PDB file of C-alpha atoms in Angstrom:
ATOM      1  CA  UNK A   1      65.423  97.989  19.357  1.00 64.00           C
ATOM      2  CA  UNK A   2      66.154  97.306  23.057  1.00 63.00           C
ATOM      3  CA  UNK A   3      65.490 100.383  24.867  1.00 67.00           C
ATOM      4  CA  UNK A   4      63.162 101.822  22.117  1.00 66.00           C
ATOM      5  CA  UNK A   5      66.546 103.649  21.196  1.00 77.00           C
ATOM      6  CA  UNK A   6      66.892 102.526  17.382  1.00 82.00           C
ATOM      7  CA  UNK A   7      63.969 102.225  14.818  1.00 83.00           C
ATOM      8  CA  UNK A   8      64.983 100.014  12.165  1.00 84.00           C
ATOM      9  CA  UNK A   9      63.179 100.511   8.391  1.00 82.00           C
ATOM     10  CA  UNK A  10      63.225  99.037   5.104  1.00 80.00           C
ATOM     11  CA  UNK A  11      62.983 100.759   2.191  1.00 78.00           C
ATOM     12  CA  UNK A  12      62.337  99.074  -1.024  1.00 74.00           C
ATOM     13  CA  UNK A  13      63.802 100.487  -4.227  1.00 67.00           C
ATOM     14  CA  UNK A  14      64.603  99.922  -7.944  1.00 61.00           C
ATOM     15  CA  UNK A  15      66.622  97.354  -9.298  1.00 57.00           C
ATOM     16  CA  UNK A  16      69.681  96.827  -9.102  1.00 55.00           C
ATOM     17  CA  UNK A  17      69.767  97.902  -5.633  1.00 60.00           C
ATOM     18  CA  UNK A  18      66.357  96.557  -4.437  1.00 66.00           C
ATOM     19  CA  UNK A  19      66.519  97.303  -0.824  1.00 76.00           C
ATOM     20  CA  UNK A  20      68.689  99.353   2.541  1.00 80.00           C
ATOM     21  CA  UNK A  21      67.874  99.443   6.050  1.00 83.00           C
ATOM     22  CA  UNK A  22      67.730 102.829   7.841  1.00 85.00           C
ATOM     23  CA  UNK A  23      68.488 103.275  10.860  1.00 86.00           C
ATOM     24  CA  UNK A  24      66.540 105.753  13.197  1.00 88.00           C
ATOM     25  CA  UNK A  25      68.383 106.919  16.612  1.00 86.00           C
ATOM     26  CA  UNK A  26      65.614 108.021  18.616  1.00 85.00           C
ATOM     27  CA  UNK A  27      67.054 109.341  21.375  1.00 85.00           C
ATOM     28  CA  UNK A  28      69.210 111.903  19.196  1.00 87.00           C
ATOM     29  CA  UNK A  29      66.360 112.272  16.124  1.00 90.00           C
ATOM     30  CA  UNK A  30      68.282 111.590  13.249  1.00 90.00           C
ATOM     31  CA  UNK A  31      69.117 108.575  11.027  1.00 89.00           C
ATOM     32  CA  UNK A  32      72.600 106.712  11.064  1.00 87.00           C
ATOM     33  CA  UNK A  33      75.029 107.414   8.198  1.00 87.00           C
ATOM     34  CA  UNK A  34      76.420 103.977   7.658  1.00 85.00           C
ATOM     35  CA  UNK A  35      79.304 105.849   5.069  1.00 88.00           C
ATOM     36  CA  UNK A  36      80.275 109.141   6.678  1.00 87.00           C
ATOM     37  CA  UNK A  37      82.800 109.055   3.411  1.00 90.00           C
ATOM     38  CA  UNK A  38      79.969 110.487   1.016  1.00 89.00           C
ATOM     39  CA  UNK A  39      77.907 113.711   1.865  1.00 90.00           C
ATOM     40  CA  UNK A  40      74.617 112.232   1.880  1.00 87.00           C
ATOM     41  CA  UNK A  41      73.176 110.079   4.746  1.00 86.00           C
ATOM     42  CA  UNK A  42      73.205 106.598   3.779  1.00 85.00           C
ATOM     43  CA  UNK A  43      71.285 103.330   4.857  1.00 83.00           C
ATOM     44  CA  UNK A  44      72.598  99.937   5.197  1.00 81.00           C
ATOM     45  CA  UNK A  45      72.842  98.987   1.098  1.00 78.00           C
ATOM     46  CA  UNK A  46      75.040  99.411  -1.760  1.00 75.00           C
ATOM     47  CA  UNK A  47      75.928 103.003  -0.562  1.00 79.00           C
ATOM     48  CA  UNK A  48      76.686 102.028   3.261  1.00 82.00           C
ATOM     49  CA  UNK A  49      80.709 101.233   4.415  1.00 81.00           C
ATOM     50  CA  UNK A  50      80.515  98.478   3.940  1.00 77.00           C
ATOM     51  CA  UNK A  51      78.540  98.043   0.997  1.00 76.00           C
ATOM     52  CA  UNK A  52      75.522  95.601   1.508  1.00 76.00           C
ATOM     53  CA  UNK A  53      74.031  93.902  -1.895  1.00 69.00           C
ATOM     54  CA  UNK A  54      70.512  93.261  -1.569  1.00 63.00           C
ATOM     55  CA  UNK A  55      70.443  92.015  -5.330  1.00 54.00           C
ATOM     56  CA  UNK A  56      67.335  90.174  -6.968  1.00 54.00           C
ATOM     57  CA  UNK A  57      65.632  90.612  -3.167  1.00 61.00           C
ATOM     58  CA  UNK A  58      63.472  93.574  -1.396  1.00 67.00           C
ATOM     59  CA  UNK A  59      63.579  93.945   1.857  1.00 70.00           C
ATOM     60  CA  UNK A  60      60.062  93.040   3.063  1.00 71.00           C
ATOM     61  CA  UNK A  61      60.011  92.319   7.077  1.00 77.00           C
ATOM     62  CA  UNK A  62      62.618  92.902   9.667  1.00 82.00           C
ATOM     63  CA  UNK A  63      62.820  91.870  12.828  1.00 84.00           C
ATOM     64  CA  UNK A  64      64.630  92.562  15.944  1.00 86.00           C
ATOM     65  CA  UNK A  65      65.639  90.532  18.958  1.00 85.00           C
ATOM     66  CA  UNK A  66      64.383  91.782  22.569  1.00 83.00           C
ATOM     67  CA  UNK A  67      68.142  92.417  23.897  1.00 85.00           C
ATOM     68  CA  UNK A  68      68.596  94.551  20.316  1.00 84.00           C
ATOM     69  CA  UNK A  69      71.815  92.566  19.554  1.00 85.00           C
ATOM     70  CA  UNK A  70      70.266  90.965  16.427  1.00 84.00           C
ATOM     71  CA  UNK A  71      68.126  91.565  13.232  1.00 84.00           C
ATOM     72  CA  UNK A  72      66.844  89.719  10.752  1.00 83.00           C
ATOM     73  CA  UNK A  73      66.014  90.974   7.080  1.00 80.00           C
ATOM     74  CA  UNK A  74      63.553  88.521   5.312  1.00 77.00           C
ATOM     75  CA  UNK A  75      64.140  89.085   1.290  1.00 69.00           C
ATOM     76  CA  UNK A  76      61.502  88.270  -1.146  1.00 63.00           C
ATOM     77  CA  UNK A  77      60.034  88.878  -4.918  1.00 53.00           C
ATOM     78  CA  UNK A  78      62.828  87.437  -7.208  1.00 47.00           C
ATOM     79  CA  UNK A  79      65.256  85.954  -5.012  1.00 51.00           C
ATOM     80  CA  UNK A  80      64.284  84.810  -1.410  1.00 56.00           C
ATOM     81  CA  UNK A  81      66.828  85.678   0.675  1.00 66.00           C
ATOM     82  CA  UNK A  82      67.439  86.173   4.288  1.00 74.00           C
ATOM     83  CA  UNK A  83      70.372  88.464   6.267  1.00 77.00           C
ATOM     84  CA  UNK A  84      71.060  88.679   9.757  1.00 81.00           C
ATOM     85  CA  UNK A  85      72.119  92.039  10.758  1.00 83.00           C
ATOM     86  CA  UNK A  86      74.496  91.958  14.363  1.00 84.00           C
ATOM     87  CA  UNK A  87      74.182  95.213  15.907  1.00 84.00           C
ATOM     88  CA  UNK A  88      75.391  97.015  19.305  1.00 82.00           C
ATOM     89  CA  UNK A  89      72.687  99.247  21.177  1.00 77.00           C
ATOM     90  CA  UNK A  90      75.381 100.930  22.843  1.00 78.00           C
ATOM     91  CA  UNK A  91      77.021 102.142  19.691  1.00 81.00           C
ATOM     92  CA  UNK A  92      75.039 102.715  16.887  1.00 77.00           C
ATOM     93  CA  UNK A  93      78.530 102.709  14.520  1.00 79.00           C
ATOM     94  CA  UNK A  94      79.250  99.324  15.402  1.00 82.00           C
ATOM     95  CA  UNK A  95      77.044  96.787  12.918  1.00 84.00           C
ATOM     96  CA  UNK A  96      77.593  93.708  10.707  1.00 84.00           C
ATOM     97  CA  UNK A  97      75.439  91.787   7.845  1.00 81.00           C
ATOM     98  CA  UNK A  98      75.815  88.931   6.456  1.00 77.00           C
ATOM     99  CA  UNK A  99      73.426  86.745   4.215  1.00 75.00           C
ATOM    100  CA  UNK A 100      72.462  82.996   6.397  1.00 74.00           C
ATOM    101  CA  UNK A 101      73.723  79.985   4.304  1.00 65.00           C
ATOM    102  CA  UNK A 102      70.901  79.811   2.289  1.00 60.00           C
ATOM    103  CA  UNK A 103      71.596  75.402   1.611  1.00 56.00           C
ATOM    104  CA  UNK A 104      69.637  75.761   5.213  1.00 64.00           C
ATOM    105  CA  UNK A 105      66.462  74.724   3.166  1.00 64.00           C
ATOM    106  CA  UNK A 106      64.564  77.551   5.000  1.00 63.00           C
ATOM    107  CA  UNK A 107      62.294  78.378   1.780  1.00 64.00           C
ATOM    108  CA  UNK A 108      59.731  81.139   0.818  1.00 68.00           C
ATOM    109  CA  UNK A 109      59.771  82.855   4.443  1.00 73.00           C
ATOM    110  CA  UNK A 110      56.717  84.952   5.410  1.00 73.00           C
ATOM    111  CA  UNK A 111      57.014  86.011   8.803  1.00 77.00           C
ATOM    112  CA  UNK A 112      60.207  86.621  10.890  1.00 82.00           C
ATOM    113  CA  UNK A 113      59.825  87.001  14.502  1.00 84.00           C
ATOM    114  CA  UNK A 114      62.117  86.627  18.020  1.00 86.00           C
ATOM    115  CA  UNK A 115      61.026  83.946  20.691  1.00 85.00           C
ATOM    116  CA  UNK A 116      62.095  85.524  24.433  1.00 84.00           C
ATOM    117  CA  UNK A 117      65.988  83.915  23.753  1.00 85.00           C
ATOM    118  CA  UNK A 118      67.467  86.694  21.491  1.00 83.00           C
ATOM    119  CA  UNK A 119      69.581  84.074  19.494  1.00 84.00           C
ATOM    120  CA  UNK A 120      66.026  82.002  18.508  1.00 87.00           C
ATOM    121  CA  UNK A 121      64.105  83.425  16.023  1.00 85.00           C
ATOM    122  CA  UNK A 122      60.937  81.917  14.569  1.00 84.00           C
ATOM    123  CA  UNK A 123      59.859  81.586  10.734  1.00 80.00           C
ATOM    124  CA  UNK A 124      56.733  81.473   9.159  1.00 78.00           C
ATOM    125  CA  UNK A 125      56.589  79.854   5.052  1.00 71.00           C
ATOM    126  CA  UNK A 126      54.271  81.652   2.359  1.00 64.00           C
ATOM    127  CA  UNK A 127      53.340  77.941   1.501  1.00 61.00           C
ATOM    128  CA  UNK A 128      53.578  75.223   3.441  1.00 66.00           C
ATOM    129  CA  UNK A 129      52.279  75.713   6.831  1.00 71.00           C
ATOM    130  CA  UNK A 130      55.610  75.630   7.987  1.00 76.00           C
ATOM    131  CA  UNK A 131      56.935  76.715  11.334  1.00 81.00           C
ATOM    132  CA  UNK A 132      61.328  76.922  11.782  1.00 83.00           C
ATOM    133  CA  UNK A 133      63.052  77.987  14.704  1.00 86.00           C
ATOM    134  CA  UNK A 134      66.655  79.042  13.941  1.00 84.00           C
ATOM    135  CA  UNK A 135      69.690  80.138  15.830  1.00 87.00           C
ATOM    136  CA  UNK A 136      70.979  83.813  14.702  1.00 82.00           C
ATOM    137  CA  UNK A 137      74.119  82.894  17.240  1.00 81.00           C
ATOM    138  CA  UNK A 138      74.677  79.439  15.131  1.00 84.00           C
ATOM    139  CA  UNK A 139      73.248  79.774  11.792  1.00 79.00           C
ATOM    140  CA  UNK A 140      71.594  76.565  12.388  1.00 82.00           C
ATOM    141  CA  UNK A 141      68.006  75.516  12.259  1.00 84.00           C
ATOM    142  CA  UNK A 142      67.149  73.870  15.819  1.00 88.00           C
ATOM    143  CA  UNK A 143      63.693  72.910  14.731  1.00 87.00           C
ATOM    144  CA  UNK A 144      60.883  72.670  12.043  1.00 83.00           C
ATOM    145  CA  UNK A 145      57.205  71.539  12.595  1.00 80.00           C
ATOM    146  CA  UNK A 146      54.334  71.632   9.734  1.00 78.00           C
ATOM    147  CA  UNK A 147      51.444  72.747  11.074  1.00 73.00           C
ATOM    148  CA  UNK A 148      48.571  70.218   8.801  1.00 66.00           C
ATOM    149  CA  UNK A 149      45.698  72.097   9.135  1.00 62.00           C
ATOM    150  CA  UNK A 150      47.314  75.434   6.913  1.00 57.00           C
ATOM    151  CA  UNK A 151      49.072  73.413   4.840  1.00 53.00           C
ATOM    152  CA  UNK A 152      48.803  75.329   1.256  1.00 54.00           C
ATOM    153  CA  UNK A 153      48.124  78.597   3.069  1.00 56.00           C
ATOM    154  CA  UNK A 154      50.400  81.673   4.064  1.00 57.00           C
ATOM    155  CA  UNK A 155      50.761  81.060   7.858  1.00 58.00           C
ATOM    156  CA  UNK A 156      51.395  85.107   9.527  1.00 61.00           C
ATOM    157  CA  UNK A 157      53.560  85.127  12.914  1.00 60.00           C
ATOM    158  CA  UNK A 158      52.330  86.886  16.019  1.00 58.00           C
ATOM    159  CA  UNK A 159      54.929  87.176  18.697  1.00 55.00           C
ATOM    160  CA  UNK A 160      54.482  88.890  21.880  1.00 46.00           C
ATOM    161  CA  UNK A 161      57.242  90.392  24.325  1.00 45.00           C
TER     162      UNK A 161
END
């Protein structure tokens, strides 16, 4: 995250709960319990307060904005799915998820990536040579371009900062 203050992981499981996201505070060297209710230390999933269902979906690439304000959890195998995770670098308690209108017609996502704006982020298809840039801050896409020359291949995402 911002700050190199947060490392953010996924960890794929079994079903029914196919996926959480840990949370790793650097700067104290420990995770984040996200359900100080329960004795154990618990990721953002079915376990966290509150609970997050990552149902018929693993948790395959996350990706954070530069200002660490915003994540977003590309879902695949099963169900595509995608979540945007709202967070607050200056308190790691404070954090919201929520799953993006999925009508959006974003298909089979590959890559996720940020663009310098941390409300645009940038997604890659597995088929299509498709390139979307959405709005985290919106929920909206703001634009799509097919790239012709990879059309039937995966297309990968490189984004520098």
């Amino acid at each position: 995250t911002a700050g190199n203050g947060q490392l953010l992981l996924t960890i794929q499981g079994a079903s029914p709960n196919f996926s959480e996201i840990a949370r790793f505070d650097v700067t104290v060297g420990a995770f984040i319990d996200h359900n100080p209710a329960t004795p154990t230390i618990d990721a953002i999933g079915s376990m966290s307060s509150p609970p997050v269902a990552f149902a018929g979906s693993y948790a395959s690439h996350i990706a954070v904005s530069g200002d660490g304000t915003h994540a977003l959890v590309v879902g695949s195998y099963g169900t595509a799915r995608l979540q945007s995770l709202t967070l607050d670098p200056r308190n790691p308690d404070a954090w919201g998820i929520a799953t993006v209108n999925s009508s959006l017609g974003l298909g089979p996502i590959l890559d996720v990536g940020f663009l310098p704006d941390p409300t645009l982020a940038v997604f890659t298809s597995h088929v299509n040579g498709r390139v979307t840039i959405f709005d985290v801050g919106t929920d909206t896409i703001v634009a799509t371009r097919t790239l012709a020359s990879v059309t039937g291949d995966p297309l990968h995402l490189c984004l520098g900062r």
